[in-house]
Amino acid sequence: MEASISHLIQVEVGGVQSYIFDGSRLRGWRGASALLDRAERVDIPEALAPWEEAVTVLRRGGGVVLLGIREELLDADGEERPLEKIEDTVADAYRSSAPGAQVYSSRVPFDGDEMQEVLSALSFRTTENRNQAPQPNPEASLFGALARPCGSCGARPAETDSEFSDDGTLLCSVCEAKATYGRKVRSEQMDESLLARFTEYLSDRPDSERQVTPEEVPGCVPEDLNAIAEVGNGSIALIQADGNSLGKTVQQIGSRAQYEALSRGIADAVETAVFSTLAKHGPRGTRHKTLPWEVIFLGGDDVLIATADDIGLKVARALTRRVEDETRVLFDEAPLGALDRPYLSMGTGVVFANPHVPMATLRSLAHSLERSAKDRTYALMEGESEREVSALDFHRVMGSGSASLPYIRDYALRPDRTLGRSDVALTQRPFTIDELEQVIGVAEEWSREQLPGHKLQALRESLFDSPAAAMQQWTHVVARASDSERGTWQELNALTNPADGLAGDAKRERTPFVEHGSDTDGGPPPRLSTPLLDVIDACDLLD
């Protein structure tokens, strides 16, 4: 019974993604993520074995473990300060399993009050603990002018007797532990890692649902981001996705059973969605078969995946749709059927770039794109009776441009000459998933018909010249096309038609633009937007 749980204990790693990306190489990121995974699935359960009858794991994953404690069973053992000992044991297991992680913990009594009130109190106490000044790092305190910095993180001193064999880089003990475990995970020593669970998932699936076999996985895990780019078109896609408004759903929780079902159900649904999506993208390459993707982080409803550029949009779209499908079942059954939610929608950001662009830049852009997608979702939910909808935003890094999405959209993606117009948008991103599928549909049709690449490039360049130049170039391209080719070009009309195109508030079509607003009252000229650049980019980014 719920009343039998007397306390909740939460232990978490502060700044999970900062911990994972502390180093500079994929093997270290993989290892850090896998170390956290092993801590939550293997080491912490083993450490809790002496209190197995008194402890219930309510949540685990993503650097957080939440325990329910039955204190009456602990008192029966006659142990002194058992709650504190359990809390310290879990925190120590995290620190031991994941070297260098900052671990925080807290506990609150649970006397049958509303679950949400208890969770709020627990979150408040954990935040208080995180705001305390961290303990000094004795290793970092020795980092003086004569110390050689770690070749991966650059923040801690390298160990003179710790040389990583493949490239001669000297690493600190923390980065070496991550890199070493990342190499083990890449081989068959996968323990309870995500790759091990993916392999098990594949074993239960028919060939029609997978393009990779369980036996292929250990030998095809990419060595680094360059390996992923090489089996695509030379670039990578970084996909960052997160569930929408899950905090509001948690606020509706009225019982421990609902909370446990939600936390486990969402984690299982998102993991299944990731596995089913990636199973359809098998190894590539001529000299050495390599999977065109790597799951860098997966915890709860948070997902971070690197893929080859030519499958990035497809993976993001399919992943979102699968999460929606998996969570429909979850929210349709007890005990979550009582919550006011049809499924979990996602906000997703995808950034495409050369693999040598710093990961910090890619992560910053991916996060901004994810937030942009979420803003689109929330705007639609406010205006349409809280209709659940997933959204996605994407961007191609064409050079060494800014990592600021507002700057890119407001200044970089603008024509050189706006001819007095105060607002001309060369993209209609972010898209809802339905809108993205329309864009991809047009791009796929253009790709199937093999529309001339030089004409696509001419259209792209005209967009950055001026709206008038783009309209003139579009008319020229379509007018000189053959009858069959002209029909393919005009597939764009499905996106620019104000009646059923992407821009619901459009007043008039001026292909390849649509007009928004009116200047009949002597105000500024109508705002212009176009999906043309979105379609051209999608053509380049699809396999």
Coordinates of C-alpha atoms in Angstrom, one line a residue:
M1 CA 0.0 0.0 0.0
E2 CA 1.1 3.6 -0.6
A3 CA 1.0 4.5 3.0
S4 CA 3.7 1.9 3.7
I5 CA 6.3 4.2 2.1
S6 CA 7.4 6.6 4.7
H7 CA 10.2 8.6 2.9
L8 CA 11.4 9.5 -0.5
I9 CA 15.1 9.7 -1.3
Q10 CA 16.4 11.4 -4.5
V11 CA 20.0 11.2 -5.7
E12 CA 21.1 12.9 -8.9
V13 CA 24.1 13.9 -10.9
G14 CA 24.3 17.6 -11.4
G15 CA 24.7 18.8 -14.9
V16 CA 24.4 15.4 -16.6
Q17 CA 25.2 16.6 -20.2
S18 CA 28.1 18.7 -18.9
Y19 CA 29.5 15.6 -17.3
I20 CA 29.0 13.6 -20.5
F21 CA 30.6 16.3 -22.8
D22 CA 33.4 17.2 -20.4
G23 CA 35.8 15.7 -22.9
S24 CA 36.4 16.2 -26.6
R25 CA 35.9 12.7 -28.2
L26 CA 33.0 10.5 -29.0
R27 CA 34.5 7.5 -27.1
G28 CA 34.6 9.6 -23.9
W29 CA 31.0 10.8 -24.4
R30 CA 29.8 7.2 -25.0
G31 CA 31.8 6.0 -22.0
A32 CA 30.4 8.7 -19.7
S33 CA 26.8 8.1 -20.7
A34 CA 27.3 4.3 -20.3
L35 CA 28.9 4.7 -16.9
L36 CA 25.8 6.6 -15.7
D37 CA 23.6 3.9 -17.3
R38 CA 25.6 1.2 -15.5
A39 CA 25.4 3.0 -12.2
E40 CA 21.6 3.2 -12.4
R41 CA 21.0 -0.3 -13.7
V42 CA 23.7 -2.4 -12.1
D43 CA 25.8 -0.8 -9.4
I44 CA 23.1 1.1 -7.4
P45 CA 20.7 -2.0 -7.4
E46 CA 23.6 -4.1 -6.1
A47 CA 24.4 -1.5 -3.4
L48 CA 20.8 -1.5 -2.3
A49 CA 20.6 -5.3 -2.0
P50 CA 20.8 -5.3 1.8
W51 CA 17.6 -3.2 2.0
E52 CA 15.8 -4.9 -0.9
E53 CA 12.6 -5.5 1.0
A54 CA 12.4 -1.9 2.3
V55 CA 13.3 0.0 -0.9
T56 CA 11.3 0.6 -4.1
V57 CA 12.9 2.3 -7.1
L58 CA 10.3 4.8 -8.4
R59 CA 12.5 6.3 -11.0
R60 CA 15.9 5.8 -12.6
G61 CA 17.7 7.1 -15.6
G62 CA 19.2 10.3 -17.0
G63 CA 21.3 10.8 -13.9
V64 CA 18.4 10.6 -11.4
V65 CA 17.4 7.8 -9.0
L66 CA 14.2 8.2 -6.8
L67 CA 13.6 5.7 -4.0
G68 CA 10.6 5.0 -1.9
I69 CA 11.5 3.7 1.6
R70 CA 9.5 1.6 4.0
E71 CA 11.0 2.7 7.3
E72 CA 9.2 0.1 9.4
L73 CA 11.1 -2.6 7.6
L74 CA 14.4 -0.8 8.3
D75 CA 13.7 -0.4 12.0
A76 CA 13.2 -4.2 12.2
D77 CA 16.9 -4.7 11.4
G78 CA 18.0 -2.5 14.3
E79 CA 20.3 -0.5 12.1
E80 CA 21.3 3.0 13.2
R81 CA 20.4 5.9 10.9
P82 CA 19.3 3.6 8.1
L83 CA 17.8 6.4 5.9
E84 CA 21.0 8.4 5.9
K85 CA 23.0 5.3 5.2
I86 CA 20.8 4.4 2.2
E87 CA 21.1 7.9 0.8
D88 CA 24.9 7.9 1.2
T89 CA 25.2 4.4 -0.3
V90 CA 23.4 5.4 -3.5
A91 CA 25.4 8.7 -3.8
D92 CA 28.7 6.7 -3.2
A93 CA 27.7 4.2 -5.9
Y94 CA 27.1 7.0 -8.4
R95 CA 30.5 8.6 -7.5
S96 CA 32.3 5.2 -7.8
S97 CA 30.7 4.2 -11.0
A98 CA 30.9 7.7 -12.7
P99 CA 34.3 9.3 -11.7
G100 CA 34.2 13.0 -11.6
A101 CA 30.4 13.4 -11.4
Q102 CA 29.0 15.9 -9.0
V103 CA 26.3 14.0 -7.0
Y104 CA 23.6 15.6 -4.8
S105 CA 20.9 13.9 -2.7
S106 CA 18.0 14.8 -0.4
R107 CA 15.1 13.0 1.4
V108 CA 11.7 14.0 2.6
P109 CA 9.0 12.2 4.7
F110 CA 6.0 10.8 2.9
D111 CA 2.9 10.5 5.1
G112 CA 0.3 9.9 2.5
D113 CA 0.0 13.5 1.3
E114 CA -0.5 14.4 -2.3
M115 CA 2.3 13.0 -4.3
Q116 CA 2.9 16.3 -6.1
E117 CA 3.4 18.2 -2.8
V118 CA 6.0 15.7 -1.7
L119 CA 7.8 15.8 -5.1
S120 CA 7.9 19.6 -4.9
A121 CA 9.4 19.5 -1.5
L122 CA 12.0 16.9 -2.6
S123 CA 12.9 19.0 -5.7
F124 CA 13.3 22.1 -3.5
R125 CA 15.7 20.4 -1.1
T126 CA 17.7 18.9 -3.9
T127 CA 18.0 22.3 -5.5
E128 CA 19.2 23.7 -2.2
N129 CA 21.9 21.1 -2.0
R130 CA 23.0 21.8 -5.6
N131 CA 23.3 25.5 -4.8
Q132 CA 25.8 24.8 -2.1
A133 CA 29.4 25.4 -3.0
P134 CA 31.0 22.1 -4.4
Q135 CA 33.8 20.5 -2.5
P136 CA 37.2 21.5 -3.8
N137 CA 38.7 19.0 -6.3
P138 CA 42.1 18.0 -4.9
E139 CA 43.2 16.9 -8.4
A140 CA 42.3 20.2 -10.0
S141 CA 44.0 22.1 -7.1
L142 CA 47.3 20.7 -8.2
F143 CA 46.9 22.1 -11.8
G144 CA 49.6 24.7 -11.9
A145 CA 51.6 26.3 -14.6
L146 CA 54.0 23.4 -14.9
A147 CA 51.2 20.7 -15.1
R148 CA 50.4 19.2 -18.4
P149 CA 46.6 19.6 -19.1
C150 CA 44.4 16.6 -20.0
G151 CA 44.3 16.1 -23.8
S152 CA 40.5 15.6 -23.7
C153 CA 38.9 18.0 -21.1
G154 CA 41.8 20.4 -20.8
A155 CA 40.5 21.3 -17.3
R156 CA 42.4 18.7 -15.1
P157 CA 46.1 17.8 -15.1
A158 CA 47.1 14.8 -17.2
E159 CA 48.4 11.7 -15.5
T160 CA 52.0 11.1 -16.5
D161 CA 51.5 7.3 -16.4
S162 CA 48.2 7.4 -18.1
E163 CA 48.7 7.3 -21.9
F164 CA 45.8 6.4 -24.1
S165 CA 47.2 4.0 -26.6
D166 CA 45.5 4.9 -29.9
D167 CA 46.8 8.5 -30.4
G168 CA 49.3 9.1 -27.6
T169 CA 47.1 11.6 -25.8
L170 CA 47.7 12.0 -22.1
L171 CA 44.5 12.0 -20.1
C172 CA 43.4 12.8 -16.6
S173 CA 42.1 9.9 -14.6
V174 CA 38.4 11.0 -15.1
C175 CA 38.7 11.2 -18.9
E176 CA 40.7 8.0 -19.1
A177 CA 37.9 6.2 -17.1
K178 CA 35.3 7.5 -19.6
A179 CA 37.4 6.7 -22.7
T180 CA 38.3 3.2 -21.4
Y181 CA 34.7 2.3 -20.7
G182 CA 33.6 3.8 -24.0
R183 CA 35.9 1.5 -25.8
K184 CA 34.6 -1.5 -23.8
V185 CA 31.0 -0.6 -24.7
R186 CA 32.0 -0.3 -28.4
S187 CA 33.3 -3.9 -28.2
E188 CA 31.3 -6.9 -26.9
Q189 CA 31.9 -5.9 -23.2
M190 CA 28.6 -4.0 -23.1
D191 CA 27.2 -5.1 -19.7
E192 CA 23.9 -3.4 -19.1
S193 CA 24.6 -0.6 -21.6
L194 CA 22.2 1.0 -24.0
L195 CA 23.9 -0.9 -26.9
A196 CA 23.3 -4.2 -25.0
R197 CA 19.6 -3.4 -24.7
F198 CA 19.5 -2.4 -28.4
T199 CA 21.0 -5.7 -29.3
E200 CA 18.4 -7.5 -27.2
Y201 CA 15.6 -5.5 -28.9
L202 CA 16.9 -6.5 -32.3
S203 CA 16.8 -10.2 -31.3
D204 CA 13.1 -10.0 -30.8
R205 CA 12.3 -8.3 -34.1
P206 CA 11.7 -9.8 -37.5
D207 CA 13.9 -8.9 -40.4
S208 CA 11.2 -6.7 -41.9
E209 CA 11.6 -4.3 -38.9
R210 CA 15.4 -4.0 -38.9
Q211 CA 18.3 -3.4 -41.2
V212 CA 20.9 -4.4 -38.7
T213 CA 21.3 -7.8 -36.9
P214 CA 22.3 -8.3 -33.3
E215 CA 25.6 -9.8 -34.4
E216 CA 26.6 -6.8 -36.4
V217 CA 26.2 -4.2 -33.6
P218 CA 29.5 -4.7 -31.7
G219 CA 31.7 -4.5 -34.8
C220 CA 29.9 -1.6 -36.4
V221 CA 29.7 1.0 -33.7
P222 CA 31.4 4.2 -35.1
E223 CA 34.8 5.1 -33.8
D224 CA 34.1 8.9 -33.9
L225 CA 31.9 11.5 -35.5
N226 CA 34.1 11.5 -38.7
A227 CA 33.2 7.8 -39.2
I228 CA 29.5 8.7 -39.1
A229 CA 30.0 11.6 -41.5
E230 CA 32.0 9.4 -43.9
V231 CA 29.0 7.0 -44.4
G232 CA 26.7 10.0 -45.2
N233 CA 27.4 13.0 -47.4
G234 CA 30.3 14.2 -45.3
S235 CA 28.4 15.9 -42.5
I236 CA 26.6 14.9 -39.3
A237 CA 23.2 15.7 -37.9
L238 CA 22.9 16.2 -34.1
I239 CA 19.3 15.5 -33.0
Q240 CA 18.1 16.8 -29.6
A241 CA 14.6 16.0 -28.6
D242 CA 12.6 16.5 -25.4
G243 CA 9.0 15.8 -24.3
N244 CA 6.6 18.8 -24.2
S245 CA 5.0 20.0 -21.0
L246 CA 5.8 16.8 -19.0
G247 CA 6.1 19.0 -15.9
K248 CA 2.4 19.9 -16.2
T249 CA 1.5 16.3 -16.4
V250 CA 3.5 15.5 -13.3
Q251 CA 1.5 18.2 -11.6
Q252 CA -1.6 16.1 -12.2
I253 CA -0.1 13.1 -10.4
G254 CA -2.2 12.1 -7.4
S255 CA -0.6 8.8 -6.3
R256 CA 2.7 7.0 -6.2
A257 CA 1.3 4.4 -8.6
Q258 CA 0.7 7.1 -11.2
Y259 CA 4.2 8.6 -10.7
E260 CA 5.9 5.3 -11.0
A261 CA 3.9 4.4 -14.1
L262 CA 4.6 7.7 -15.7
S263 CA 8.4 7.8 -15.1
R264 CA 8.9 4.2 -16.2
G265 CA 6.4 4.3 -19.0
I266 CA 7.8 7.4 -20.6
A267 CA 11.4 6.1 -20.3
D268 CA 10.4 2.7 -21.8
A269 CA 8.3 4.3 -24.6
V270 CA 11.1 6.8 -25.6
E271 CA 13.7 4.0 -25.6
T272 CA 11.5 1.7 -27.7
A273 CA 10.9 4.6 -30.1
V274 CA 14.7 5.2 -30.4
F275 CA 15.4 1.6 -30.9
S276 CA 12.7 1.0 -33.5
T277 CA 13.7 4.1 -35.5
L278 CA 17.5 3.3 -35.5
A279 CA 16.9 -0.4 -36.3
K280 CA 15.9 0.7 -39.8
H281 CA 19.3 2.3 -40.5
G282 CA 21.9 -0.5 -40.8
P283 CA 25.7 -0.5 -41.3
R284 CA 27.2 1.3 -44.3
G285 CA 30.6 1.5 -45.9
T286 CA 32.8 -0.4 -48.3
R287 CA 36.1 -0.9 -46.3
H288 CA 34.6 -1.0 -42.9
K289 CA 30.9 -1.3 -42.1
T290 CA 29.8 1.4 -39.7
L291 CA 26.4 2.3 -38.2
P292 CA 25.3 5.7 -39.4
W293 CA 24.3 6.9 -35.9
E294 CA 25.3 7.0 -32.3
V295 CA 23.0 7.5 -29.3
I296 CA 25.0 9.9 -27.1
F297 CA 22.4 10.3 -24.4
L298 CA 19.0 8.8 -23.5
G299 CA 17.3 9.5 -20.2
G300 CA 13.6 9.7 -19.6
D301 CA 12.2 11.9 -22.3
D302 CA 15.6 13.4 -23.2
V303 CA 17.3 12.2 -26.4
L304 CA 20.6 13.2 -28.1
I305 CA 21.6 11.3 -31.2
A306 CA 24.3 11.9 -33.8
T307 CA 23.5 10.5 -37.3
A308 CA 24.8 10.8 -40.8
D309 CA 23.5 13.9 -42.5
D310 CA 21.4 12.1 -45.1
I311 CA 19.2 10.4 -42.5
G312 CA 19.0 13.2 -39.9
L313 CA 15.5 14.5 -40.9
K314 CA 14.1 11.1 -41.4
V315 CA 15.3 9.8 -38.1
A316 CA 14.0 12.9 -36.2
R317 CA 10.6 12.6 -37.9
A318 CA 10.2 8.9 -37.4
L319 CA 11.4 9.1 -33.8
T320 CA 8.8 11.8 -33.0
R321 CA 6.0 9.8 -34.6
R322 CA 7.0 6.6 -32.8
V323 CA 7.1 8.4 -29.4
E324 CA 3.6 9.7 -30.1
D325 CA 2.3 6.2 -30.9
E326 CA 4.0 4.5 -28.0
T327 CA 2.7 7.0 -25.4
R328 CA -0.9 6.9 -26.8
V329 CA -1.1 3.4 -25.4
L330 CA 0.5 4.6 -22.1
F331 CA -2.0 7.4 -21.6
D332 CA -4.9 5.3 -22.6
E333 CA -4.6 2.7 -19.8
A334 CA -4.7 2.8 -16.0
P335 CA -3.4 4.4 -14.0
L336 CA -2.5 7.2 -16.4
G337 CA -5.8 7.1 -18.3
A338 CA -7.2 9.5 -15.7
L339 CA -4.7 12.2 -16.7
D340 CA -5.7 14.8 -19.3
R341 CA -3.3 13.9 -22.0
P342 CA -3.6 11.9 -25.3
Y343 CA 0.1 11.3 -25.9
L344 CA 3.6 12.8 -25.4
S345 CA 4.4 15.3 -28.1
M346 CA 8.1 16.2 -28.7
G347 CA 10.1 19.3 -29.4
T348 CA 13.1 18.5 -31.6
G349 CA 16.1 20.4 -32.9
V350 CA 18.4 19.1 -35.6
V351 CA 21.6 20.8 -36.6
F352 CA 23.6 19.7 -39.6
A353 CA 27.4 20.5 -39.7
N354 CA 30.9 19.3 -40.5
P355 CA 32.0 16.8 -37.8
H356 CA 34.9 19.1 -36.9
V357 CA 32.6 21.9 -35.7
P358 CA 33.1 22.0 -31.9
M359 CA 30.5 20.0 -30.1
A360 CA 29.8 22.9 -27.8
T361 CA 28.6 24.9 -30.8
L362 CA 26.5 22.1 -32.1
R363 CA 24.9 21.5 -28.7
S364 CA 24.1 25.1 -28.3
L365 CA 22.4 25.3 -31.7
A366 CA 20.6 22.0 -31.2
H367 CA 19.3 23.3 -27.8
S368 CA 18.1 26.6 -29.4
L369 CA 16.4 24.7 -32.2
E370 CA 14.7 22.4 -29.7
R371 CA 13.5 25.5 -27.8
S372 CA 12.3 27.1 -31.0
A373 CA 10.3 24.0 -31.8
K374 CA 8.8 23.9 -28.3
D375 CA 7.8 27.6 -28.6
R376 CA 5.9 26.7 -31.8
T377 CA 4.1 23.9 -30.0
Y378 CA 3.1 26.1 -27.0
A379 CA 1.9 28.9 -29.3
L380 CA -0.4 26.4 -31.1
M381 CA -1.6 24.8 -27.8
E382 CA -2.6 28.2 -26.5
G383 CA -4.5 29.1 -29.6
E384 CA -6.1 25.8 -30.4
S385 CA -7.6 24.5 -27.1
E386 CA -4.4 22.9 -26.0
R387 CA -4.1 20.6 -29.0
E388 CA -1.2 18.2 -28.5
V389 CA 1.3 18.7 -31.4
S390 CA 5.0 17.9 -32.0
A391 CA 7.3 20.4 -33.7
L392 CA 10.8 20.4 -35.2
D393 CA 13.3 23.0 -36.2
F394 CA 16.5 22.4 -38.2
H395 CA 19.5 24.4 -39.4
R396 CA 22.5 23.7 -41.7
V397 CA 25.9 25.2 -40.6
M398 CA 27.4 26.2 -43.9
G399 CA 30.6 27.7 -42.5
S400 CA 31.9 29.1 -39.3
G401 CA 28.8 31.1 -38.6
S402 CA 27.2 32.2 -35.4
A403 CA 25.8 29.7 -32.9
S404 CA 23.0 32.1 -32.0
L405 CA 19.8 31.0 -33.6
P406 CA 18.1 34.5 -33.3
Y407 CA 21.0 36.0 -35.1
I408 CA 20.9 33.4 -37.9
R409 CA 17.1 33.8 -38.4
D410 CA 17.0 37.6 -38.1
Y411 CA 20.2 38.6 -40.0
A412 CA 22.0 35.7 -41.7
L413 CA 18.8 34.3 -43.4
R414 CA 17.8 37.6 -44.9
P415 CA 18.0 38.9 -48.5
D416 CA 20.7 41.5 -49.2
R417 CA 18.1 43.8 -50.7
T418 CA 14.6 43.8 -49.1
L419 CA 13.4 46.7 -51.3
G420 CA 11.8 48.6 -48.4
R421 CA 10.2 45.6 -46.8
S422 CA 10.7 45.4 -43.1
D423 CA 10.1 41.7 -42.7
V424 CA 11.2 39.0 -45.2
A425 CA 11.7 35.5 -43.8
L426 CA 13.6 33.0 -46.0
T427 CA 12.4 30.0 -43.9
Q428 CA 9.1 29.0 -42.4
R429 CA 10.7 26.9 -39.7
P430 CA 10.0 25.6 -37.1
F431 CA 7.4 23.2 -38.4
T432 CA 4.9 20.9 -36.9
I433 CA 5.5 17.3 -37.7
D434 CA 2.6 17.4 -40.2
E435 CA 4.1 20.4 -41.9
L436 CA 7.6 18.9 -42.0
E437 CA 6.1 15.8 -43.7
Q438 CA 4.7 18.1 -46.4
V439 CA 8.1 19.8 -46.9
I440 CA 9.8 16.4 -47.1
G441 CA 7.2 15.1 -49.5
V442 CA 7.9 18.0 -51.9
A443 CA 11.7 17.5 -51.5
E444 CA 11.4 13.8 -52.1
E445 CA 9.4 14.4 -55.3
W446 CA 12.0 16.9 -56.6
S447 CA 14.7 14.4 -55.8
R448 CA 12.9 11.5 -57.5
E449 CA 12.5 13.6 -60.7
Q450 CA 16.2 14.7 -60.5
L451 CA 15.5 18.4 -60.9
P452 CA 18.7 20.1 -62.2
G453 CA 21.1 20.9 -59.3
H454 CA 22.2 24.2 -61.0
K455 CA 18.6 25.4 -61.0
L456 CA 18.2 24.6 -57.4
Q457 CA 21.4 26.6 -56.7
A458 CA 20.3 29.5 -58.8
L459 CA 17.0 29.6 -56.8
R460 CA 18.9 29.5 -53.5
E461 CA 21.1 32.4 -54.5
S462 CA 18.2 34.5 -55.7
L463 CA 16.5 34.2 -52.3
F464 CA 19.5 35.8 -50.7
D465 CA 19.5 38.6 -53.3
S466 CA 16.0 40.0 -53.0
P467 CA 12.3 38.9 -53.1
A468 CA 12.0 40.4 -56.5
A469 CA 15.0 38.4 -57.8
A470 CA 13.6 35.2 -56.3
M471 CA 10.2 35.7 -57.9
Q472 CA 11.8 36.4 -61.2
Q473 CA 14.2 33.4 -61.0
W474 CA 11.3 31.1 -60.0
T475 CA 9.2 32.3 -63.0
H476 CA 12.1 31.8 -65.3
V477 CA 12.9 28.3 -64.1
V478 CA 9.3 27.1 -64.2
A479 CA 8.6 28.7 -67.6
R480 CA 11.5 27.1 -69.3
A481 CA 10.9 23.6 -67.8
S482 CA 9.4 20.7 -69.8
D483 CA 5.7 19.9 -69.1
S484 CA 6.6 17.0 -66.8
E485 CA 9.3 18.9 -65.0
R486 CA 7.1 22.0 -64.6
G487 CA 4.5 19.9 -62.8
T488 CA 7.2 18.7 -60.4
W489 CA 8.4 22.3 -59.7
Q490 CA 4.8 23.3 -59.0
E491 CA 4.6 20.8 -56.2
L492 CA 5.8 23.8 -54.2
N493 CA 2.4 25.4 -54.6
A494 CA 1.0 22.9 -52.1
L495 CA 3.1 24.7 -49.5
T496 CA 2.4 28.3 -50.6
N497 CA -1.3 28.1 -51.2
P498 CA -2.9 30.2 -48.4
A499 CA -5.8 27.8 -48.2
D500 CA -3.8 24.7 -47.2
G501 CA -0.1 25.7 -47.2
L502 CA 2.2 26.0 -44.2
A503 CA 1.4 29.6 -43.4
G504 CA -2.1 29.6 -42.0
D505 CA -2.3 33.4 -41.8
A506 CA -1.1 34.1 -45.3
K507 CA -3.3 36.5 -47.4
R508 CA -1.9 36.0 -50.9
E509 CA 0.4 33.7 -52.8
R510 CA 3.3 35.3 -54.6
T511 CA 5.3 32.2 -55.5
P512 CA 7.8 31.3 -54.1
F513 CA 6.6 33.7 -51.3
V514 CA 3.4 34.1 -49.5
E515 CA 2.2 37.5 -48.1
H516 CA 1.0 38.0 -44.5
G517 CA -0.9 41.1 -43.5
S518 CA -2.0 44.1 -45.7
D519 CA -0.8 47.6 -46.4
T520 CA -4.2 49.0 -47.4
D521 CA -4.2 51.4 -44.4
G522 CA -0.9 52.9 -45.3
G523 CA 1.1 50.8 -43.0
P524 CA 4.3 48.9 -43.7
P525 CA 4.4 46.5 -46.7
P526 CA 3.1 43.0 -46.1
R527 CA 5.4 40.5 -44.5
L528 CA 6.8 37.8 -46.8
S529 CA 7.9 34.3 -46.1
T530 CA 8.8 31.3 -48.3
P531 CA 9.2 27.5 -47.9
L532 CA 11.5 27.3 -50.9
L533 CA 14.8 27.4 -49.0
D534 CA 13.3 24.7 -46.6
V535 CA 12.6 22.4 -49.5
I536 CA 16.0 23.0 -51.2
D537 CA 17.7 22.2 -47.9
A538 CA 15.6 19.1 -47.4
C539 CA 16.6 18.0 -50.9
D540 CA 20.3 18.3 -50.0
L541 CA 19.8 16.5 -46.6
L542 CA 17.8 13.5 -47.7
D543 CA 19.5 10.3 -48.9

